[in-house]
């Protein structure tokens, strides 16, 4: 497996025999027809844009490590898109706020958070604490290790503000899933939120990771993926545009999707949190979803993964460097 930067820990970790055999038996649908259609369109370029961060806490204490939240600007033929849009403004620390606000008692998500994999090495960067507005809600997702939790913080420009600075006017917003660190910024973009129909149903049910405050006022635009069009290890797909294909990458959440585009060289797959399973839960939907990515990468060395919480990708796009340009 090749990539221009290190793969997320779960994709590098050795597999248990049971996982190896599950992977061996995993059905594989031809990918060539879809890839040829992508090749026929002009190439896209992609820019990872930081849109907040997840600060890691142990109990009430900041670990001094945070993990970026990345949204993606996708300059694709036909229509400029955003794929995932980071945090909304309610996560902005109040000026002069104390370095540690009260952590609420949010329940842990069964599907696991956007973690750099339990047992793996967090790839975050050290930094100081940051306060939150009075009454800010608790942490909705699990951290990467037992007892660790994330606190979302928007301490820089929102994705919408960054897009404006760059003169990028998106016509569509697609979310890999609707967790608050992927869809919260949608309100400011003012675009309908395209996510899978399964994901919208999940979000409406109000589970952990989908706080009403972050999704309130958004216009749902559910996408239906076509099970008669499987792609490699993924059970369904749907064309978003001639240059962008949505894939059913359920696992992290039941409705998670990823977006595949053609770059000037090879392909990029914007995959949200689909490659961050908890390593001590083999057999969980998130873990099996991750295994599908391992299979894809084993078969297709020309696919580059673009996950949502990756410091290497953030660095590669530092200073506004578009990928695939
Ligand atoms: Zn998530």
PDB file of C-alpha atoms and ligand atoms in Angstrom:
ATOM      1  CA  UNK A   1       0.000   0.000   0.000  1.00  0.00           C
ATOM      2  CA  UNK A   2       1.457   3.340  -1.002  1.00  0.00           C
ATOM      3  CA  UNK A   3       0.432   6.824   0.060  1.00  0.00           C
ATOM      4  CA  UNK A   4       2.231  10.144   0.011  1.00  0.00           C
ATOM      5  CA  UNK A   5       1.939  10.250   3.811  1.00  0.00           C
ATOM      6  CA  UNK A   6       1.445   7.707   6.609  1.00  0.00           C
ATOM      7  CA  UNK A   7      -1.855   5.866   6.619  1.00  0.00           C
ATOM      8  CA  UNK A   8      -4.113   6.075   9.688  1.00  0.00           C
ATOM      9  CA  UNK A   9      -3.008   3.600  12.397  1.00  0.00           C
ATOM     10  CA  UNK A  10      -5.815   1.104  11.820  1.00  0.00           C
ATOM     11  CA  UNK A  11      -4.777   0.675   8.204  1.00  0.00           C
ATOM     12  CA  UNK A  12      -1.215  -0.155   9.252  1.00  0.00           C
ATOM     13  CA  UNK A  13      -1.942  -2.342  12.285  1.00  0.00           C
ATOM     14  CA  UNK A  14      -1.428  -6.093  11.862  1.00  0.00           C
ATOM     15  CA  UNK A  15      -4.683  -7.997  11.467  1.00  0.00           C
ATOM     16  CA  UNK A  16      -5.982 -10.843  13.563  1.00  0.00           C
ATOM     17  CA  UNK A  17      -6.468 -14.158  11.703  1.00  0.00           C
ATOM     18  CA  UNK A  18     -10.257 -13.749  11.874  1.00  0.00           C
ATOM     19  CA  UNK A  19      -9.982 -10.343  10.214  1.00  0.00           C
ATOM     20  CA  UNK A  20      -7.623 -11.714   7.547  1.00  0.00           C
ATOM     21  CA  UNK A  21     -10.095 -14.408   6.670  1.00  0.00           C
ATOM     22  CA  UNK A  22     -13.049 -11.972   6.666  1.00  0.00           C
ATOM     23  CA  UNK A  23     -11.048  -9.809   4.291  1.00  0.00           C
ATOM     24  CA  UNK A  24     -10.199 -12.765   2.036  1.00  0.00           C
ATOM     25  CA  UNK A  25     -13.875 -13.677   1.733  1.00  0.00           C
ATOM     26  CA  UNK A  26     -15.054 -10.113   1.143  1.00  0.00           C
ATOM     27  CA  UNK A  27     -16.797  -9.819  -2.239  1.00  0.00           C
ATOM     28  CA  UNK A  28     -15.149  -7.534  -4.774  1.00  0.00           C
ATOM     29  CA  UNK A  29     -17.172  -5.751  -7.442  1.00  0.00           C
ATOM     30  CA  UNK A  30     -15.445  -4.429 -10.571  1.00  0.00           C
ATOM     31  CA  UNK A  31     -14.251  -0.855 -10.188  1.00  0.00           C
ATOM     32  CA  UNK A  32     -13.087  -0.292 -13.757  1.00  0.00           C
ATOM     33  CA  UNK A  33     -16.366   1.019 -15.257  1.00  0.00           C
ATOM     34  CA  UNK A  34     -16.673   3.740 -12.620  1.00  0.00           C
ATOM     35  CA  UNK A  35     -12.973   4.611 -12.756  1.00  0.00           C
ATOM     36  CA  UNK A  36     -13.134   4.889 -16.540  1.00  0.00           C
ATOM     37  CA  UNK A  37     -16.075   7.271 -16.216  1.00  0.00           C
ATOM     38  CA  UNK A  38     -14.059   9.361 -13.768  1.00  0.00           C
ATOM     39  CA  UNK A  39     -11.080   9.294 -16.130  1.00  0.00           C
ATOM     40  CA  UNK A  40     -13.282  10.608 -18.924  1.00  0.00           C
ATOM     41  CA  UNK A  41     -14.045  13.763 -16.912  1.00  0.00           C
ATOM     42  CA  UNK A  42     -11.487  16.539 -16.399  1.00  0.00           C
ATOM     43  CA  UNK A  43      -9.482  16.046 -13.195  1.00  0.00           C
ATOM     44  CA  UNK A  44     -10.548  17.557  -9.879  1.00  0.00           C
ATOM     45  CA  UNK A  45      -8.398  19.249  -7.276  1.00  0.00           C
ATOM     46  CA  UNK A  46      -8.914  19.078  -3.532  1.00  0.00           C
ATOM     47  CA  UNK A  47      -7.954  21.340  -0.654  1.00  0.00           C
ATOM     48  CA  UNK A  48      -8.104  20.231   2.981  1.00  0.00           C
ATOM     49  CA  UNK A  49      -9.259  23.130   5.156  1.00  0.00           C
ATOM     50  CA  UNK A  50      -9.001  23.069   8.964  1.00  0.00           C
ATOM     51  CA  UNK A  51     -12.440  23.794  10.421  1.00  0.00           C
ATOM     52  CA  UNK A  52     -11.839  23.400  14.150  1.00  0.00           C
ATOM     53  CA  UNK A  53     -10.101  20.814  16.252  1.00  0.00           C
ATOM     54  CA  UNK A  54     -10.830  18.089  18.761  1.00  0.00           C
ATOM     55  CA  UNK A  55      -8.978  18.647  22.013  1.00  0.00           C
ATOM     56  CA  UNK A  56      -8.265  15.496  23.952  1.00  0.00           C
ATOM     57  CA  UNK A  57      -9.188  15.442  27.624  1.00  0.00           C
ATOM     58  CA  UNK A  58      -8.602  12.871  30.301  1.00  0.00           C
ATOM     59  CA  UNK A  59     -11.422  13.517  32.732  1.00  0.00           C
ATOM     60  CA  UNK A  60     -11.421  17.292  33.200  1.00  0.00           C
ATOM     61  CA  UNK A  61      -7.793  17.711  32.253  1.00  0.00           C
ATOM     62  CA  UNK A  62      -6.516  18.637  28.810  1.00  0.00           C
ATOM     63  CA  UNK A  63      -3.948  16.175  27.518  1.00  0.00           C
ATOM     64  CA  UNK A  64      -2.305  19.015  25.604  1.00  0.00           C
ATOM     65  CA  UNK A  65      -2.998  17.203  22.335  1.00  0.00           C
ATOM     66  CA  UNK A  66      -5.521  18.077  19.700  1.00  0.00           C
ATOM     67  CA  UNK A  67      -6.551  16.522  16.420  1.00  0.00           C
ATOM     68  CA  UNK A  68      -7.526  18.646  13.420  1.00  0.00           C
ATOM     69  CA  UNK A  69     -11.003  18.673  11.937  1.00  0.00           C
ATOM     70  CA  UNK A  70     -10.689  18.909   8.161  1.00  0.00           C
ATOM     71  CA  UNK A  71     -13.314  19.851   5.637  1.00  0.00           C
ATOM     72  CA  UNK A  72     -12.561  19.567   1.927  1.00  0.00           C
ATOM     73  CA  UNK A  73     -13.030  22.018  -0.911  1.00  0.00           C
ATOM     74  CA  UNK A  74     -13.566  19.973  -4.040  1.00  0.00           C
ATOM     75  CA  UNK A  75     -12.999  21.760  -7.309  1.00  0.00           C
ATOM     76  CA  UNK A  76     -14.674  19.230  -9.559  1.00  0.00           C
ATOM     77  CA  UNK A  77     -15.952  19.586 -13.144  1.00  0.00           C
ATOM     78  CA  UNK A  78     -19.390  21.132 -13.264  1.00  0.00           C
ATOM     79  CA  UNK A  79     -19.878  22.246  -9.709  1.00  0.00           C
ATOM     80  CA  UNK A  80     -17.528  23.307  -6.901  1.00  0.00           C
ATOM     81  CA  UNK A  81     -18.374  21.313  -3.794  1.00  0.00           C
ATOM     82  CA  UNK A  82     -17.616  21.125  -0.117  1.00  0.00           C
ATOM     83  CA  UNK A  83     -17.252  17.684   1.439  1.00  0.00           C
ATOM     84  CA  UNK A  84     -17.638  17.975   5.236  1.00  0.00           C
ATOM     85  CA  UNK A  85     -17.664  21.429   6.758  1.00  0.00           C
ATOM     86  CA  UNK A  86     -16.379  21.232  10.323  1.00  0.00           C
ATOM     87  CA  UNK A  87     -17.764  22.929  13.413  1.00  0.00           C
ATOM     88  CA  UNK A  88     -20.382  25.621  13.722  1.00  0.00           C
ATOM     89  CA  UNK A  89     -19.660  28.862  15.541  1.00  0.00           C
ATOM     90  CA  UNK A  90     -21.108  27.809  18.892  1.00  0.00           C
ATOM     91  CA  UNK A  91     -17.845  25.951  19.526  1.00  0.00           C
ATOM     92  CA  UNK A  92     -15.814  29.146  19.365  1.00  0.00           C
ATOM     93  CA  UNK A  93     -14.148  29.865  22.728  1.00  0.00           C
ATOM     94  CA  UNK A  94     -15.333  33.028  24.427  1.00  0.00           C
ATOM     95  CA  UNK A  95     -12.645  35.732  24.425  1.00  0.00           C
ATOM     96  CA  UNK A  96     -10.638  35.470  27.614  1.00  0.00           C
ATOM     97  CA  UNK A  97     -12.359  32.251  28.648  1.00  0.00           C
ATOM     98  CA  UNK A  98     -10.708  30.144  31.313  1.00  0.00           C
ATOM     99  CA  UNK A  99      -8.540  27.347  29.939  1.00  0.00           C
ATOM    100  CA  UNK A 100     -10.875  24.663  31.194  1.00  0.00           C
ATOM    101  CA  UNK A 101     -14.633  24.842  30.891  1.00  0.00           C
ATOM    102  CA  UNK A 102     -16.948  22.322  32.464  1.00  0.00           C
ATOM    103  CA  UNK A 103     -17.178  19.074  30.591  1.00  0.00           C
ATOM    104  CA  UNK A 104     -20.698  17.784  30.269  1.00  0.00           C
ATOM    105  CA  UNK A 105     -21.786  14.211  30.666  1.00  0.00           C
ATOM    106  CA  UNK A 106     -22.445  13.281  27.065  1.00  0.00           C
ATOM    107  CA  UNK A 107     -22.794   9.580  26.510  1.00  0.00           C
ATOM    108  CA  UNK A 108     -20.196   7.674  24.564  1.00  0.00           C
ATOM    109  CA  UNK A 109     -21.079   6.776  20.995  1.00  0.00           C
ATOM    110  CA  UNK A 110     -21.256   3.045  20.408  1.00  0.00           C
ATOM    111  CA  UNK A 111     -19.857   3.515  16.943  1.00  0.00           C
ATOM    112  CA  UNK A 112     -16.774   5.250  18.252  1.00  0.00           C
ATOM    113  CA  UNK A 113     -15.647   8.753  17.585  1.00  0.00           C
ATOM    114  CA  UNK A 114     -13.272  10.085  14.988  1.00  0.00           C
ATOM    115  CA  UNK A 115     -10.462   8.561  16.958  1.00  0.00           C
ATOM    116  CA  UNK A 116      -6.951   7.904  15.773  1.00  0.00           C
ATOM    117  CA  UNK A 117      -7.630   4.328  16.842  1.00  0.00           C
ATOM    118  CA  UNK A 118      -7.441   3.010  20.364  1.00  0.00           C
ATOM    119  CA  UNK A 119      -3.968   1.674  20.920  1.00  0.00           C
ATOM    120  CA  UNK A 120      -2.618   3.735  18.050  1.00  0.00           C
ATOM    121  CA  UNK A 121      -0.527   6.825  18.337  1.00  0.00           C
ATOM    122  CA  UNK A 122      -2.495  10.067  18.212  1.00  0.00           C
ATOM    123  CA  UNK A 123      -1.083  12.240  15.483  1.00  0.00           C
ATOM    124  CA  UNK A 124      -2.160  15.501  17.070  1.00  0.00           C
ATOM    125  CA  UNK A 125      -0.087  18.520  17.872  1.00  0.00           C
ATOM    126  CA  UNK A 126       0.529  19.691  21.435  1.00  0.00           C
ATOM    127  CA  UNK A 127      -1.031  22.923  22.567  1.00  0.00           C
ATOM    128  CA  UNK A 128      -2.529  24.789  25.451  1.00  0.00           C
ATOM    129  CA  UNK A 129      -6.046  24.686  26.847  1.00  0.00           C
ATOM    130  CA  UNK A 130      -8.999  26.586  25.517  1.00  0.00           C
ATOM    131  CA  UNK A 131     -12.243  27.625  27.105  1.00  0.00           C
ATOM    132  CA  UNK A 132     -15.743  27.320  25.754  1.00  0.00           C
ATOM    133  CA  UNK A 133     -18.836  29.483  26.075  1.00  0.00           C
ATOM    134  CA  UNK A 134     -20.747  29.101  29.311  1.00  0.00           C
ATOM    135  CA  UNK A 135     -23.134  26.170  29.057  1.00  0.00           C
ATOM    136  CA  UNK A 136     -21.378  24.542  26.118  1.00  0.00           C
ATOM    137  CA  UNK A 137     -22.508  20.936  25.857  1.00  0.00           C
ATOM    138  CA  UNK A 138     -20.497  17.907  26.742  1.00  0.00           C
ATOM    139  CA  UNK A 139     -18.456  15.700  24.555  1.00  0.00           C
ATOM    140  CA  UNK A 140     -20.554  13.463  22.359  1.00  0.00           C
ATOM    141  CA  UNK A 141     -17.942  10.991  21.248  1.00  0.00           C
ATOM    142  CA  UNK A 142     -15.448   8.549  22.661  1.00  0.00           C
ATOM    143  CA  UNK A 143     -11.796   9.422  22.799  1.00  0.00           C
ATOM    144  CA  UNK A 144      -8.984   7.289  21.438  1.00  0.00           C
ATOM    145  CA  UNK A 145      -8.283   5.609  24.773  1.00  0.00           C
ATOM    146  CA  UNK A 146     -10.435   4.581  27.729  1.00  0.00           C
ATOM    147  CA  UNK A 147     -11.333   7.616  29.793  1.00  0.00           C
ATOM    148  CA  UNK A 148     -10.308  10.051  27.076  1.00  0.00           C
ATOM    149  CA  UNK A 149     -12.817  12.367  25.472  1.00  0.00           C
ATOM    150  CA  UNK A 150     -12.818  15.051  22.823  1.00  0.00           C
ATOM    151  CA  UNK A 151     -13.830  18.659  23.148  1.00  0.00           C
ATOM    152  CA  UNK A 152     -14.620  20.385  19.843  1.00  0.00           C
ATOM    153  CA  UNK A 153     -13.092  23.856  19.554  1.00  0.00           C
ATOM    154  CA  UNK A 154     -13.399  26.322  16.697  1.00  0.00           C
ATOM    155  CA  UNK A 155     -10.383  28.559  17.235  1.00  0.00           C
ATOM    156  CA  UNK A 156      -9.740  29.689  13.649  1.00  0.00           C
ATOM    157  CA  UNK A 157     -11.817  30.645  10.621  1.00  0.00           C
ATOM    158  CA  UNK A 158     -14.883  28.523   9.889  1.00  0.00           C
ATOM    159  CA  UNK A 159     -14.824  26.543   6.660  1.00  0.00           C
ATOM    160  CA  UNK A 160     -17.300  28.972   5.103  1.00  0.00           C
ATOM    161  CA  UNK A 161     -15.061  31.924   6.015  1.00  0.00           C
ATOM    162  CA  UNK A 162     -11.991  30.176   4.635  1.00  0.00           C
ATOM    163  CA  UNK A 163     -13.808  29.370   1.375  1.00  0.00           C
ATOM    164  CA  UNK A 164     -14.788  33.044   1.022  1.00  0.00           C
ATOM    165  CA  UNK A 165     -11.172  34.123   1.594  1.00  0.00           C
ATOM    166  CA  UNK A 166     -10.089  31.794  -1.193  1.00  0.00           C
ATOM    167  CA  UNK A 167     -12.799  32.996  -3.571  1.00  0.00           C
ATOM    168  CA  UNK A 168     -14.256  29.469  -3.646  1.00  0.00           C
ATOM    169  CA  UNK A 169     -18.044  29.558  -4.024  1.00  0.00           C
ATOM    170  CA  UNK A 170     -19.404  26.039  -3.480  1.00  0.00           C
ATOM    171  CA  UNK A 171     -22.623  25.024  -5.175  1.00  0.00           C
ATOM    172  CA  UNK A 172     -23.069  21.772  -3.235  1.00  0.00           C
ATOM    173  CA  UNK A 173     -22.347  20.460   0.228  1.00  0.00           C
ATOM    174  CA  UNK A 174     -21.911  16.718   0.754  1.00  0.00           C
ATOM    175  CA  UNK A 175     -21.304  15.321   4.245  1.00  0.00           C
ATOM    176  CA  UNK A 176     -19.656  11.947   4.767  1.00  0.00           C
ATOM    177  CA  UNK A 177     -21.837  11.749   7.878  1.00  0.00           C
ATOM    178  CA  UNK A 178     -23.668  14.173  10.127  1.00  0.00           C
ATOM    179  CA  UNK A 179     -21.610  14.181  13.310  1.00  0.00           C
ATOM    180  CA  UNK A 180     -21.234  17.714  14.625  1.00  0.00           C
ATOM    181  CA  UNK A 181     -17.611  18.027  13.497  1.00  0.00           C
ATOM    182  CA  UNK A 182     -18.572  17.211   9.894  1.00  0.00           C
ATOM    183  CA  UNK A 183     -21.920  18.952   9.369  1.00  0.00           C
ATOM    184  CA  UNK A 184     -22.081  21.709  11.990  1.00  0.00           C
ATOM    185  CA  UNK A 185     -20.605  24.321   9.654  1.00  0.00           C
ATOM    186  CA  UNK A 186     -23.424  23.790   7.122  1.00  0.00           C
ATOM    187  CA  UNK A 187     -25.609  26.575   8.500  1.00  0.00           C
ATOM    188  CA  UNK A 188     -23.027  29.222   7.595  1.00  0.00           C
ATOM    189  CA  UNK A 189     -22.566  27.782   4.088  1.00  0.00           C
ATOM    190  CA  UNK A 190     -26.309  28.074   3.491  1.00  0.00           C
ATOM    191  CA  UNK A 191     -26.442  24.989   1.253  1.00  0.00           C
ATOM    192  CA  UNK A 192     -28.701  21.926   1.502  1.00  0.00           C
ATOM    193  CA  UNK A 193     -26.876  19.121   3.276  1.00  0.00           C
ATOM    194  CA  UNK A 194     -26.410  16.058   1.099  1.00  0.00           C
ATOM    195  CA  UNK A 195     -25.847  12.961   3.214  1.00  0.00           C
ATOM    196  CA  UNK A 196     -27.096   9.412   2.791  1.00  0.00           C
ATOM    197  CA  UNK A 197     -30.751   8.749   3.560  1.00  0.00           C
ATOM    198  CA  UNK A 198     -29.610   6.281   6.230  1.00  0.00           C
ATOM    199  CA  UNK A 199     -27.458   8.964   7.830  1.00  0.00           C
ATOM    200  CA  UNK A 200     -30.251  11.540   7.845  1.00  0.00           C
ATOM    201  CA  UNK A 201     -32.539   8.995   9.530  1.00  0.00           C
ATOM    202  CA  UNK A 202     -29.834   8.346  12.131  1.00  0.00           C
ATOM    203  CA  UNK A 203     -29.344  12.056  12.777  1.00  0.00           C
ATOM    204  CA  UNK A 204     -33.084  12.666  13.095  1.00  0.00           C
ATOM    205  CA  UNK A 205     -33.236   9.900  15.707  1.00  0.00           C
ATOM    206  CA  UNK A 206     -30.941  12.159  17.720  1.00  0.00           C
ATOM    207  CA  UNK A 207     -28.241   9.720  18.738  1.00  0.00           C
ATOM    208  CA  UNK A 208     -24.965  10.646  20.360  1.00  0.00           C
ATOM    209  CA  UNK A 209     -22.778  12.721  18.084  1.00  0.00           C
ATOM    210  CA  UNK A 210     -25.802  14.465  16.518  1.00  0.00           C
ATOM    211  CA  UNK A 211     -26.652  17.302  18.941  1.00  0.00           C
ATOM    212  CA  UNK A 212     -29.786  19.138  17.839  1.00  0.00           C
ATOM    213  CA  UNK A 213     -28.038  22.493  18.348  1.00  0.00           C
ATOM    214  CA  UNK A 214     -25.501  21.664  15.649  1.00  0.00           C
ATOM    215  CA  UNK A 215     -27.978  20.380  13.055  1.00  0.00           C
ATOM    216  CA  UNK A 216     -30.876  22.772  13.730  1.00  0.00           C
ATOM    217  CA  UNK A 217     -32.047  24.765  10.750  1.00  0.00           C
ATOM    218  CA  UNK A 218     -30.228  22.708   8.130  1.00  0.00           C
ATOM    219  CA  UNK A 219     -31.958  21.677   4.914  1.00  0.00           C
ATOM    220  CA  UNK A 220     -31.686  17.900   4.459  1.00  0.00           C
ATOM    221  CA  UNK A 221     -31.013  16.528   0.996  1.00  0.00           C
ATOM    222  CA  UNK A 222     -30.891  12.761   1.442  1.00  0.00           C
ATOM    223  CA  UNK A 223     -28.869  10.753  -1.068  1.00  0.00           C
ATOM    224  CA  UNK A 224     -29.866   7.226  -2.009  1.00  0.00           C
ATOM    225  CA  UNK A 225     -26.986   4.952  -2.911  1.00  0.00           C
ATOM    226  CA  UNK A 226     -27.637   2.305  -5.531  1.00  0.00           C
ATOM    227  CA  UNK A 227     -27.021  -1.296  -4.394  1.00  0.00           C
ATOM    228  CA  UNK A 228     -27.008  -2.423  -8.023  1.00  0.00           C
ATOM    229  CA  UNK A 229     -23.810  -0.382  -8.422  1.00  0.00           C
ATOM    230  CA  UNK A 230     -21.326  -1.822  -5.918  1.00  0.00           C
ATOM    231  CA  UNK A 231     -17.742  -0.567  -6.161  1.00  0.00           C
ATOM    232  CA  UNK A 232     -14.879  -2.839  -5.153  1.00  0.00           C
ATOM    233  CA  UNK A 233     -15.444  -3.749  -1.479  1.00  0.00           C
ATOM    234  CA  UNK A 234     -18.284  -1.230  -1.057  1.00  0.00           C
ATOM    235  CA  UNK A 235     -21.893  -2.354  -1.410  1.00  0.00           C
ATOM    236  CA  UNK A 236     -23.407   0.640  -3.235  1.00  0.00           C
ATOM    237  CA  UNK A 237     -22.556   3.883  -4.987  1.00  0.00           C
ATOM    238  CA  UNK A 238     -24.146   6.956  -6.554  1.00  0.00           C
ATOM    239  CA  UNK A 239     -22.880   9.611  -8.959  1.00  0.00           C
ATOM    240  CA  UNK A 240     -22.847  13.086  -7.421  1.00  0.00           C
ATOM    241  CA  UNK A 241     -21.583  14.612 -10.653  1.00  0.00           C
ATOM    242  CA  UNK A 242     -19.590  13.377 -13.628  1.00  0.00           C
ATOM    243  CA  UNK A 243     -16.403  13.827 -11.638  1.00  0.00           C
ATOM    244  CA  UNK A 244     -17.469  12.622  -8.208  1.00  0.00           C
ATOM    245  CA  UNK A 245     -18.777   9.252  -7.050  1.00  0.00           C
ATOM    246  CA  UNK A 246     -20.309   8.642  -3.597  1.00  0.00           C
ATOM    247  CA  UNK A 247     -19.548   5.239  -2.073  1.00  0.00           C
ATOM    248  CA  UNK A 248     -21.392   3.442   0.707  1.00  0.00           C
ATOM    249  CA  UNK A 249     -18.713   3.218   3.393  1.00  0.00           C
ATOM    250  CA  UNK A 250     -20.988   2.378   6.332  1.00  0.00           C
ATOM    251  CA  UNK A 251     -19.273   1.482   9.568  1.00  0.00           C
ATOM    252  CA  UNK A 252     -18.300   4.509  11.625  1.00  0.00           C
ATOM    253  CA  UNK A 253     -21.989   5.340  11.301  1.00  0.00           C
ATOM    254  CA  UNK A 254     -24.584   3.218   9.475  1.00  0.00           C
ATOM    255  CA  UNK A 255     -24.985   5.941   6.844  1.00  0.00           C
ATOM    256  CA  UNK A 256     -21.368   7.007   6.289  1.00  0.00           C
ATOM    257  CA  UNK A 257     -20.348   7.655   2.700  1.00  0.00           C
ATOM    258  CA  UNK A 258     -17.076   8.606   1.008  1.00  0.00           C
ATOM    259  CA  UNK A 259     -16.472  10.675  -2.117  1.00  0.00           C
ATOM    260  CA  UNK A 260     -14.164   9.431  -4.880  1.00  0.00           C
ATOM    261  CA  UNK A 261     -12.707  11.850  -7.438  1.00  0.00           C
ATOM    262  CA  UNK A 262     -10.046  11.757 -10.101  1.00  0.00           C
ATOM    263  CA  UNK A 263      -6.967  13.913  -9.608  1.00  0.00           C
ATOM    264  CA  UNK A 264      -4.459  14.825 -12.318  1.00  0.00           C
ATOM    265  CA  UNK A 265      -2.682  11.661 -11.195  1.00  0.00           C
ATOM    266  CA  UNK A 266      -4.610   8.862  -9.523  1.00  0.00           C
ATOM    267  CA  UNK A 267      -7.736   9.139  -7.403  1.00  0.00           C
ATOM    268  CA  UNK A 268      -8.621  10.702  -4.053  1.00  0.00           C
ATOM    269  CA  UNK A 269     -11.143   9.238  -1.631  1.00  0.00           C
ATOM    270  CA  UNK A 270     -12.531  11.660   0.972  1.00  0.00           C
ATOM    271  CA  UNK A 271     -13.534   9.198   3.660  1.00  0.00           C
ATOM    272  CA  UNK A 272     -14.609  11.095   6.785  1.00  0.00           C
ATOM    273  CA  UNK A 273     -14.148   8.951   9.882  1.00  0.00           C
ATOM    274  CA  UNK A 274     -14.465   5.596   8.101  1.00  0.00           C
ATOM    275  CA  UNK A 275     -10.844   4.614   8.780  1.00  0.00           C
ATOM    276  CA  UNK A 276     -10.866   5.268  12.548  1.00  0.00           C
ATOM    277  CA  UNK A 277     -12.244   2.135  14.220  1.00  0.00           C
ATOM    278  CA  UNK A 278     -11.554   1.106  17.788  1.00  0.00           C
ATOM    279  CA  UNK A 279      -8.827  -1.500  17.432  1.00  0.00           C
ATOM    280  CA  UNK A 280     -10.059  -3.538  20.380  1.00  0.00           C
ATOM    281  CA  UNK A 281     -13.454  -4.069  18.758  1.00  0.00           C
ATOM    282  CA  UNK A 282     -12.754  -6.356  15.788  1.00  0.00           C
ATOM    283  CA  UNK A 283     -16.058  -7.385  14.270  1.00  0.00           C
ATOM    284  CA  UNK A 284     -17.738  -4.061  15.063  1.00  0.00           C
ATOM    285  CA  UNK A 285     -19.284  -2.240  12.082  1.00  0.00           C
ATOM    286  CA  UNK A 286     -16.579   0.443  12.259  1.00  0.00           C
ATOM    287  CA  UNK A 287     -13.818  -2.170  12.223  1.00  0.00           C
ATOM    288  CA  UNK A 288     -15.324  -4.120   9.322  1.00  0.00           C
ATOM    289  CA  UNK A 289     -15.794  -0.853   7.454  1.00  0.00           C
ATOM    290  CA  UNK A 290     -12.095  -0.100   7.948  1.00  0.00           C
ATOM    291  CA  UNK A 291     -11.204  -3.547   6.569  1.00  0.00           C
ATOM    292  CA  UNK A 292     -12.996  -2.676   3.323  1.00  0.00           C
ATOM    293  CA  UNK A 293     -10.617   0.275   2.955  1.00  0.00           C
ATOM    294  CA  UNK A 294      -7.643  -2.028   3.505  1.00  0.00           C
ATOM    295  CA  UNK A 295      -8.934  -4.201   0.688  1.00  0.00           C
ATOM    296  CA  UNK A 296      -9.374  -1.238  -1.643  1.00  0.00           C
ATOM    297  CA  UNK A 297      -5.863   0.049  -0.927  1.00  0.00           C
ATOM    298  CA  UNK A 298      -4.400  -3.418  -1.437  1.00  0.00           C
ATOM    299  CA  UNK A 299      -6.011  -3.588  -4.880  1.00  0.00           C
ATOM    300  CA  UNK A 300      -5.603   0.040  -5.956  1.00  0.00           C
ATOM    301  CA  UNK A 301      -2.306   1.743  -5.195  1.00  0.00           C
ATOM    302  CA  UNK A 302      -3.522   4.766  -7.163  1.00  0.00           C
ATOM    303  CA  UNK A 303      -6.130   5.733  -4.516  1.00  0.00           C
ATOM    304  CA  UNK A 304      -5.101   8.332  -1.907  1.00  0.00           C
ATOM    305  CA  UNK A 305      -7.191   8.480   1.264  1.00  0.00           C
ATOM    306  CA  UNK A 306      -8.250  11.858   2.633  1.00  0.00           C
ATOM    307  CA  UNK A 307      -9.620  11.288   6.161  1.00  0.00           C
ATOM    308  CA  UNK A 308     -11.181  13.993   8.334  1.00  0.00           C
ATOM    309  CA  UNK A 309      -8.692  14.113  11.195  1.00  0.00           C
ATOM    310  CA  UNK A 310      -5.259  13.728   9.680  1.00  0.00           C
ATOM    311  CA  UNK A 311      -2.349  16.019  10.490  1.00  0.00           C
ATOM    312  CA  UNK A 312      -0.345  14.709   7.509  1.00  0.00           C
ATOM    313  CA  UNK A 313      -3.074  15.715   5.069  1.00  0.00           C
ATOM    314  CA  UNK A 314      -3.413  19.043   6.870  1.00  0.00           C
ATOM    315  CA  UNK A 315       0.319  19.663   6.449  1.00  0.00           C
ATOM    316  CA  UNK A 316       0.244  18.649   2.777  1.00  0.00           C
ATOM    317  CA  UNK A 317      -2.420  21.318   2.174  1.00  0.00           C
ATOM    318  CA  UNK A 318      -0.755  23.896   4.426  1.00  0.00           C
ATOM    319  CA  UNK A 319      -0.543  27.327   2.878  1.00  0.00           C
ATOM    320  CA  UNK A 320      -3.391  26.534   0.506  1.00  0.00           C
ATOM    321  CA  UNK A 321      -1.700  23.799  -1.572  1.00  0.00           C
ATOM    322  CA  UNK A 322      -4.393  22.060  -3.604  1.00  0.00           C
ATOM    323  CA  UNK A 323      -3.945  18.328  -4.101  1.00  0.00           C
ATOM    324  CA  UNK A 324      -4.066  17.159  -7.685  1.00  0.00           C
ATOM    325  CA  UNK A 325      -3.454  20.596  -9.142  1.00  0.00           C
TER     326      UNK A 325
HETATM  327 ZN1  LIG B   1     -17.829  10.908  13.221  1.00  0.00          ZN
END
